[in-house]
């Protein structure tokens, strides 16, 4: 293909859409991992280390360790109050696994169609994988919008101020505010 061509021109409209989906999934998963490893685990582990140094006996160690586990659970939003967030994150991670299963099938079917092999079987596989990838795209956007809205409300109420960094990373430049479903006022933010 020509030099300087757009992704859509180079790979086709659907292919470029799936590359964007792949990058969105990567963005969300990487930022969730970063949040858990650096905002949650590192801070809680440092507090645990400090607490263990000051522990007087085995009961004190057990109490400090339980406090560490509860802090980790709460910061990861795995408590009863944050079930919507946990379910949404779980759904996003499952969508990433689905993408990992369906995208190679799409590529394989597309290659077979381009070669002219197994016409009907390749066409059906291509259509089926394309349908699944379209569904994954729609569900991912919906899940991310829900996650952003819920995190905005949690941060605004001051319950978990450490989530502000995660919210900023996930919704950098207010990208998900501009996606359909967040109202016209959000469209003007840049």
mmCIF file of N, CA and C in Angstrom, residues 74-161:
data_model
loop_
_atom_site.group_PDB
_atom_site.id
_atom_site.type_symbol
_atom_site.label_atom_id
_atom_site.label_comp_id
_atom_site.label_asym_id
_atom_site.label_seq_id
_atom_site.Cartn_x
_atom_site.Cartn_y
_atom_site.Cartn_z
ATOM 1 N N UNK A 74 -10.120 -3.184 49.914
ATOM 2 C CA UNK A 74 -10.870 -1.937 49.761
ATOM 3 C C UNK A 74 -10.321 -1.079 48.630
ATOM 4 N N UNK A 75 -9.016 -0.995 48.533
ATOM 5 C CA UNK A 75 -8.404 -0.174 47.476
ATOM 6 C C UNK A 75 -8.612 -0.770 46.088
ATOM 7 N N UNK A 76 -8.734 -2.094 46.026
ATOM 8 C CA UNK A 76 -9.027 -2.749 44.749
ATOM 9 C C UNK A 76 -10.529 -2.749 44.460
ATOM 10 N N UNK A 77 -11.285 -2.127 45.357
ATOM 11 C CA UNK A 77 -12.735 -2.003 45.228
ATOM 12 C C UNK A 77 -13.408 -3.368 45.125
ATOM 13 N N UNK A 78 -12.974 -4.271 45.974
ATOM 14 C CA UNK A 78 -13.540 -5.615 46.006
ATOM 15 C C UNK A 78 -14.468 -5.820 47.197
ATOM 16 N N UNK A 79 -14.869 -4.736 47.834
ATOM 17 C CA UNK A 79 -15.795 -4.844 48.956
ATOM 18 C C UNK A 79 -17.235 -4.763 48.455
ATOM 19 N N UNK A 80 -18.174 -4.987 49.348
ATOM 20 C CA UNK A 80 -19.598 -5.023 48.974
ATOM 21 C C UNK A 80 -20.097 -3.690 48.431
ATOM 22 N N UNK A 81 -19.516 -2.595 48.882
ATOM 23 C CA UNK A 81 -19.970 -1.275 48.451
ATOM 24 C C UNK A 81 -19.591 -0.968 47.001
ATOM 25 N N UNK A 82 -18.582 -1.635 46.505
ATOM 26 C CA UNK A 82 -18.068 -1.319 45.162
ATOM 27 C C UNK A 82 -18.285 -2.469 44.182
ATOM 28 N N UNK A 83 -19.343 -3.215 44.360
ATOM 29 C CA UNK A 83 -19.590 -4.374 43.513
ATOM 30 C C UNK A 83 -19.762 -3.985 42.039
ATOM 31 N N UNK A 84 -20.309 -2.810 41.760
ATOM 32 C CA UNK A 84 -20.492 -2.363 40.369
ATOM 33 C C UNK A 84 -19.133 -2.190 39.693
ATOM 34 N N UNK A 85 -18.188 -1.597 40.415
ATOM 35 C CA UNK A 85 -16.850 -1.393 39.850
ATOM 36 C C UNK A 85 -16.170 -2.737 39.607
ATOM 37 N N UNK A 86 -16.212 -3.619 40.590
ATOM 38 C CA UNK A 86 -15.567 -4.931 40.453
ATOM 39 C C UNK A 86 -16.179 -5.716 39.298
ATOM 40 N N UNK A 87 -17.505 -5.710 39.191
ATOM 41 C CA UNK A 87 -18.166 -6.428 38.091
ATOM 42 C C UNK A 87 -17.809 -5.829 36.734
ATOM 43 N N UNK A 88 -17.712 -4.508 36.674
ATOM 44 C CA UNK A 88 -17.370 -3.842 35.410
ATOM 45 C C UNK A 88 -15.934 -4.153 35.006
ATOM 46 N N UNK A 89 -15.024 -4.115 35.954
ATOM 47 C CA UNK A 89 -13.626 -4.446 35.653
ATOM 48 C C UNK A 89 -13.526 -5.905 35.215
ATOM 49 N N UNK A 90 -14.228 -6.784 35.897
ATOM 50 C CA UNK A 90 -14.224 -8.202 35.530
ATOM 51 C C UNK A 90 -14.755 -8.375 34.104
ATOM 52 N N UNK A 91 -15.806 -7.641 33.754
ATOM 53 C CA UNK A 91 -16.375 -7.715 32.409
ATOM 54 C C UNK A 91 -15.366 -7.222 31.363
ATOM 55 N N UNK A 92 -14.656 -6.140 31.670
ATOM 56 C CA UNK A 92 -13.644 -5.618 30.749
ATOM 57 C C UNK A 92 -12.534 -6.645 30.533
ATOM 58 N N UNK A 93 -12.088 -7.275 31.602
ATOM 59 C CA UNK A 93 -11.034 -8.287 31.477
ATOM 60 C C UNK A 93 -11.525 -9.495 30.677
ATOM 61 N N UNK A 94 -12.781 -9.872 30.873
ATOM 62 C CA UNK A 94 -13.348 -10.966 30.074
ATOM 63 C C UNK A 94 -13.458 -10.584 28.604
ATOM 64 N N UNK A 95 -13.794 -9.320 28.328
ATOM 65 C CA UNK A 95 -13.839 -8.853 26.941
ATOM 66 C C UNK A 95 -12.456 -8.915 26.299
ATOM 67 N N UNK A 96 -11.425 -8.613 27.076
ATOM 68 C CA UNK A 96 -10.058 -8.718 26.559
ATOM 69 C C UNK A 96 -9.736 -10.163 26.177
ATOM 70 N N UNK A 97 -10.175 -11.099 27.004
ATOM 71 C CA UNK A 97 -9.959 -12.517 26.681
ATOM 72 C C UNK A 97 -10.759 -12.940 25.451
ATOM 73 N N UNK A 98 -11.981 -12.447 25.331
ATOM 74 C CA UNK A 98 -12.781 -12.739 24.138
ATOM 75 C C UNK A 98 -12.114 -12.178 22.885
ATOM 76 N N UNK A 99 -11.610 -10.956 22.982
ATOM 77 C CA UNK A 99 -10.921 -10.355 21.842
ATOM 78 C C UNK A 99 -9.736 -11.226 21.435
ATOM 79 N N UNK A 100 -8.997 -11.685 22.436
ATOM 80 C CA UNK A 100 -7.838 -12.537 22.163
ATOM 81 C C UNK A 100 -8.245 -13.817 21.430
ATOM 82 N N UNK A 101 -9.438 -14.309 21.673
ATOM 83 C CA UNK A 101 -9.905 -15.523 21.001
ATOM 84 C C UNK A 101 -10.442 -15.244 19.598
ATOM 85 N N UNK A 102 -11.177 -14.136 19.418
ATOM 86 C CA UNK A 102 -11.860 -13.883 18.152
ATOM 87 C C UNK A 102 -11.018 -13.164 17.115
ATOM 88 N N UNK A 103 -10.100 -12.316 17.529
ATOM 89 C CA UNK A 103 -9.320 -11.548 16.551
ATOM 90 C C UNK A 103 -8.472 -12.450 15.646
ATOM 91 N N UNK A 104 -7.760 -13.439 16.182
ATOM 92 C CA UNK A 104 -6.998 -14.322 15.282
ATOM 93 C C UNK A 104 -7.904 -15.077 14.294
ATOM 94 N N UNK A 105 -9.113 -15.425 14.711
ATOM 95 C CA UNK A 105 -10.043 -16.094 13.805
ATOM 96 C C UNK A 105 -10.460 -15.153 12.676
ATOM 97 N N UNK A 106 -10.644 -13.879 13.032
ATOM 98 C CA UNK A 106 -10.982 -12.876 12.015
ATOM 99 C C UNK A 106 -9.839 -12.755 11.000
ATOM 100 N N UNK A 107 -8.626 -12.659 11.482
ATOM 101 C CA UNK A 107 -7.452 -12.524 10.607
ATOM 102 C C UNK A 107 -7.302 -13.758 9.722
ATOM 103 N N UNK A 108 -7.474 -14.932 10.311
ATOM 104 C CA UNK A 108 -7.356 -16.178 9.552
ATOM 105 C C UNK A 108 -8.412 -16.251 8.449
ATOM 106 N N UNK A 109 -9.647 -15.947 8.789
ATOM 107 C CA UNK A 109 -10.723 -15.985 7.796
ATOM 108 C C UNK A 109 -10.506 -14.946 6.710
ATOM 109 N N UNK A 110 -10.049 -13.772 7.094
ATOM 110 C CA UNK A 110 -9.784 -12.718 6.111
ATOM 111 C C UNK A 110 -8.697 -13.168 5.131
ATOM 112 N N UNK A 111 -7.648 -13.805 5.657
ATOM 113 C CA UNK A 111 -6.567 -14.297 4.799
ATOM 114 C C UNK A 111 -7.076 -15.384 3.847
ATOM 115 N N UNK A 112 -7.923 -16.284 4.344
ATOM 116 C CA UNK A 112 -8.485 -17.326 3.488
ATOM 117 C C UNK A 112 -9.355 -16.731 2.381
ATOM 118 N N UNK A 113 -10.136 -15.712 2.746
ATOM 119 C CA UNK A 113 -10.986 -15.058 1.739
ATOM 120 C C UNK A 113 -10.140 -14.360 0.673
ATOM 121 N N UNK A 114 -9.045 -13.738 1.087
ATOM 122 C CA UNK A 114 -8.183 -13.044 0.129
ATOM 123 C C UNK A 114 -7.500 -14.022 -0.815
ATOM 124 N N UNK A 115 -7.220 -15.237 -0.315
ATOM 125 C CA UNK A 115 -6.591 -16.255 -1.153
ATOM 126 C C UNK A 115 -7.616 -16.961 -2.045
ATOM 127 N N UNK A 116 -8.899 -16.822 -1.673
ATOM 128 C CA UNK A 116 -9.943 -17.487 -2.450
ATOM 129 C C UNK A 116 -10.192 -18.917 -2.008
ATOM 130 N N UNK A 117 -9.641 -19.315 -0.879
ATOM 131 C CA UNK A 117 -9.814 -20.685 -0.374
ATOM 132 C C UNK A 117 -11.061 -20.796 0.504
ATOM 133 N N UNK A 118 -11.670 -21.972 0.510
ATOM 134 C CA UNK A 118 -12.787 -22.286 1.403
ATOM 135 C C UNK A 118 -13.797 -21.154 1.462
ATOM 136 N N UNK A 119 -14.288 -20.723 0.353
ATOM 137 C CA UNK A 119 -15.160 -19.558 0.249
ATOM 138 C C UNK A 119 -16.262 -19.465 1.282
ATOM 139 N N UNK A 120 -17.175 -20.438 1.329
ATOM 140 C CA UNK A 120 -18.325 -20.349 2.228
ATOM 141 C C UNK A 120 -17.903 -20.495 3.684
ATOM 142 N N UNK A 121 -17.034 -21.435 3.980
ATOM 143 C CA UNK A 121 -16.577 -21.647 5.361
ATOM 144 C C UNK A 121 -15.811 -20.421 5.858
ATOM 145 N N UNK A 122 -14.923 -19.914 5.030
ATOM 146 C CA UNK A 122 -14.149 -18.726 5.410
ATOM 147 C C UNK A 122 -15.056 -17.514 5.575
ATOM 148 N N UNK A 123 -16.051 -17.394 4.678
ATOM 149 C CA UNK A 123 -16.980 -16.270 4.782
ATOM 150 C C UNK A 123 -17.765 -16.342 6.088
ATOM 151 N N UNK A 124 -18.264 -17.532 6.438
ATOM 152 C CA UNK A 124 -19.023 -17.695 7.682
ATOM 153 C C UNK A 124 -18.143 -17.412 8.904
ATOM 154 N N UNK A 125 -16.912 -17.915 8.879
ATOM 155 C CA UNK A 125 -15.979 -17.668 9.994
ATOM 156 C C UNK A 125 -15.663 -16.174 10.087
ATOM 157 N N UNK A 126 -15.475 -15.558 8.940
ATOM 158 C CA UNK A 126 -15.181 -14.125 8.903
ATOM 159 C C UNK A 126 -16.358 -13.333 9.459
ATOM 160 N N UNK A 127 -17.559 -13.665 9.028
ATOM 161 C CA UNK A 127 -18.753 -12.956 9.488
ATOM 162 C C UNK A 127 -18.992 -13.176 10.976
ATOM 163 N N UNK A 128 -18.831 -14.400 11.427
ATOM 164 C CA UNK A 128 -19.027 -14.710 12.848
ATOM 165 C C UNK A 128 -18.009 -13.963 13.720
ATOM 166 N N UNK A 129 -16.752 -13.989 13.325
ATOM 167 C CA UNK A 129 -15.728 -13.298 14.119
ATOM 168 C C UNK A 129 -15.940 -11.790 14.072
ATOM 169 N N UNK A 130 -16.350 -11.278 12.933
ATOM 170 C CA UNK A 130 -16.620 -9.845 12.804
ATOM 171 C C UNK A 130 -17.795 -9.446 13.709
ATOM 172 N N UNK A 131 -18.835 -10.253 13.751
ATOM 173 C CA UNK A 131 -19.976 -9.976 14.635
ATOM 174 C C UNK A 131 -19.548 -9.949 16.097
ATOM 175 N N UNK A 132 -18.736 -10.925 16.489
ATOM 176 C CA UNK A 132 -18.260 -10.971 17.880
ATOM 177 C C UNK A 132 -17.378 -9.772 18.201
ATOM 178 N N UNK A 133 -16.518 -9.383 17.279
ATOM 179 C CA UNK A 133 -15.645 -8.232 17.517
ATOM 180 C C UNK A 133 -16.454 -6.935 17.596
ATOM 181 N N UNK A 134 -17.497 -6.818 16.805
ATOM 182 C CA UNK A 134 -18.366 -5.641 16.887
ATOM 183 C C UNK A 134 -19.065 -5.591 18.246
ATOM 184 N N UNK A 135 -19.531 -6.747 18.713
ATOM 185 C CA UNK A 135 -20.176 -6.816 20.027
ATOM 186 C C UNK A 135 -19.192 -6.466 21.131
ATOM 187 N N UNK A 136 -17.976 -6.983 21.036
ATOM 188 C CA UNK A 136 -16.942 -6.680 22.031
ATOM 189 C C UNK A 136 -16.661 -5.183 22.055
ATOM 190 N N UNK A 137 -16.580 -4.572 20.883
ATOM 191 C CA UNK A 137 -16.335 -3.129 20.800
ATOM 192 C C UNK A 137 -17.435 -2.356 21.521
ATOM 193 N N UNK A 138 -18.682 -2.686 21.222
ATOM 194 C CA UNK A 138 -19.813 -1.978 21.834
ATOM 195 C C UNK A 138 -19.843 -2.195 23.350
ATOM 196 N N UNK A 139 -19.648 -3.422 23.788
ATOM 197 C CA UNK A 139 -19.680 -3.719 25.225
ATOM 198 C C UNK A 139 -18.516 -3.067 25.960
ATOM 199 N N UNK A 140 -17.337 -3.042 25.333
ATOM 200 C CA UNK A 140 -16.183 -2.407 25.973
ATOM 201 C C UNK A 140 -16.436 -0.927 26.186
ATOM 202 N N UNK A 141 -16.906 -0.247 25.168
ATOM 203 C CA UNK A 141 -17.187 1.185 25.307
ATOM 204 C C UNK A 141 -18.219 1.441 26.399
ATOM 205 N N UNK A 142 -19.242 0.607 26.439
ATOM 206 C CA UNK A 142 -20.277 0.744 27.463
ATOM 207 C C UNK A 142 -19.689 0.515 28.855
ATOM 208 N N UNK A 143 -18.865 -0.505 28.998
ATOM 209 C CA UNK A 143 -18.244 -0.807 30.302
ATOM 210 C C UNK A 143 -17.308 0.307 30.744
ATOM 211 N N UNK A 144 -16.513 0.815 29.822
ATOM 212 C CA UNK A 144 -15.573 1.878 30.186
ATOM 213 C C UNK A 144 -16.334 3.142 30.575
ATOM 214 N N UNK A 145 -17.385 3.472 29.823
ATOM 215 C CA UNK A 145 -18.197 4.644 30.195
ATOM 216 C C UNK A 145 -18.778 4.472 31.592
ATOM 217 N N UNK A 146 -19.310 3.283 31.884
ATOM 218 C CA UNK A 146 -19.861 3.016 33.214
ATOM 219 C C UNK A 146 -18.779 3.144 34.278
ATOM 220 N N UNK A 147 -17.619 2.561 34.024
ATOM 221 C CA UNK A 147 -16.513 2.627 34.985
ATOM 222 C C UNK A 147 -16.098 4.072 35.235
ATOM 223 N N UNK A 148 -15.982 4.857 34.177
ATOM 224 C CA UNK A 148 -15.590 6.262 34.316
ATOM 225 C C UNK A 148 -16.630 7.040 35.123
ATOM 226 N N UNK A 149 -17.901 6.828 34.835
ATOM 227 C CA UNK A 149 -18.964 7.539 35.560
ATOM 228 C C UNK A 149 -18.941 7.176 37.040
ATOM 229 N N UNK A 150 -18.825 5.892 37.341
ATOM 230 C CA UNK A 150 -18.813 5.454 38.740
ATOM 231 C C UNK A 150 -17.574 5.990 39.457
ATOM 232 N N UNK A 151 -16.413 5.913 38.810
ATOM 233 C CA UNK A 151 -15.192 6.431 39.437
ATOM 234 C C UNK A 151 -15.281 7.935 39.650
ATOM 235 N N UNK A 152 -15.872 8.655 38.698
ATOM 236 C CA UNK A 152 -16.046 10.104 38.877
ATOM 237 C C UNK A 152 -16.882 10.397 40.117
ATOM 238 N N UNK A 153 -17.939 9.626 40.311
ATOM 239 C CA UNK A 153 -18.810 9.835 41.476
ATOM 240 C C UNK A 153 -18.096 9.488 42.774
ATOM 241 N N UNK A 154 -17.325 8.410 42.770
ATOM 242 C CA UNK A 154 -16.586 8.012 43.971
ATOM 243 C C UNK A 154 -15.554 9.079 44.321
ATOM 244 N N UNK A 155 -14.808 9.540 43.332
ATOM 245 C CA UNK A 155 -13.779 10.558 43.559
ATOM 246 C C UNK A 155 -14.416 11.875 44.001
ATOM 247 N N UNK A 156 -15.520 12.255 43.374
ATOM 248 C CA UNK A 156 -16.192 13.511 43.715
ATOM 249 C C UNK A 156 -16.674 13.513 45.164
ATOM 250 N N UNK A 157 -17.067 12.376 45.665
ATOM 251 C CA UNK A 157 -17.536 12.279 47.050
ATOM 252 C C UNK A 157 -16.387 12.172 48.041
ATOM 253 N N UNK A 158 -15.176 11.990 47.540
ATOM 254 C CA UNK A 158 -14.000 11.949 48.403
ATOM 255 C C UNK A 158 -13.785 10.632 49.124
ATOM 256 N N UNK A 159 -14.485 9.564 48.723
ATOM 257 C CA UNK A 159 -14.352 8.282 49.404
ATOM 258 C C UNK A 159 -12.979 7.649 49.190
ATOM 259 N N UNK A 160 -12.519 7.659 47.970
ATOM 260 C CA UNK A 160 -11.230 7.048 47.629
ATOM 261 C C UNK A 160 -10.433 8.029 46.763
ATOM 262 N N UNK A 161 -9.759 8.990 47.363
ATOM 263 C CA UNK A 161 -9.035 9.983 46.559
ATOM 264 C C UNK A 161 -7.930 9.379 45.699
#
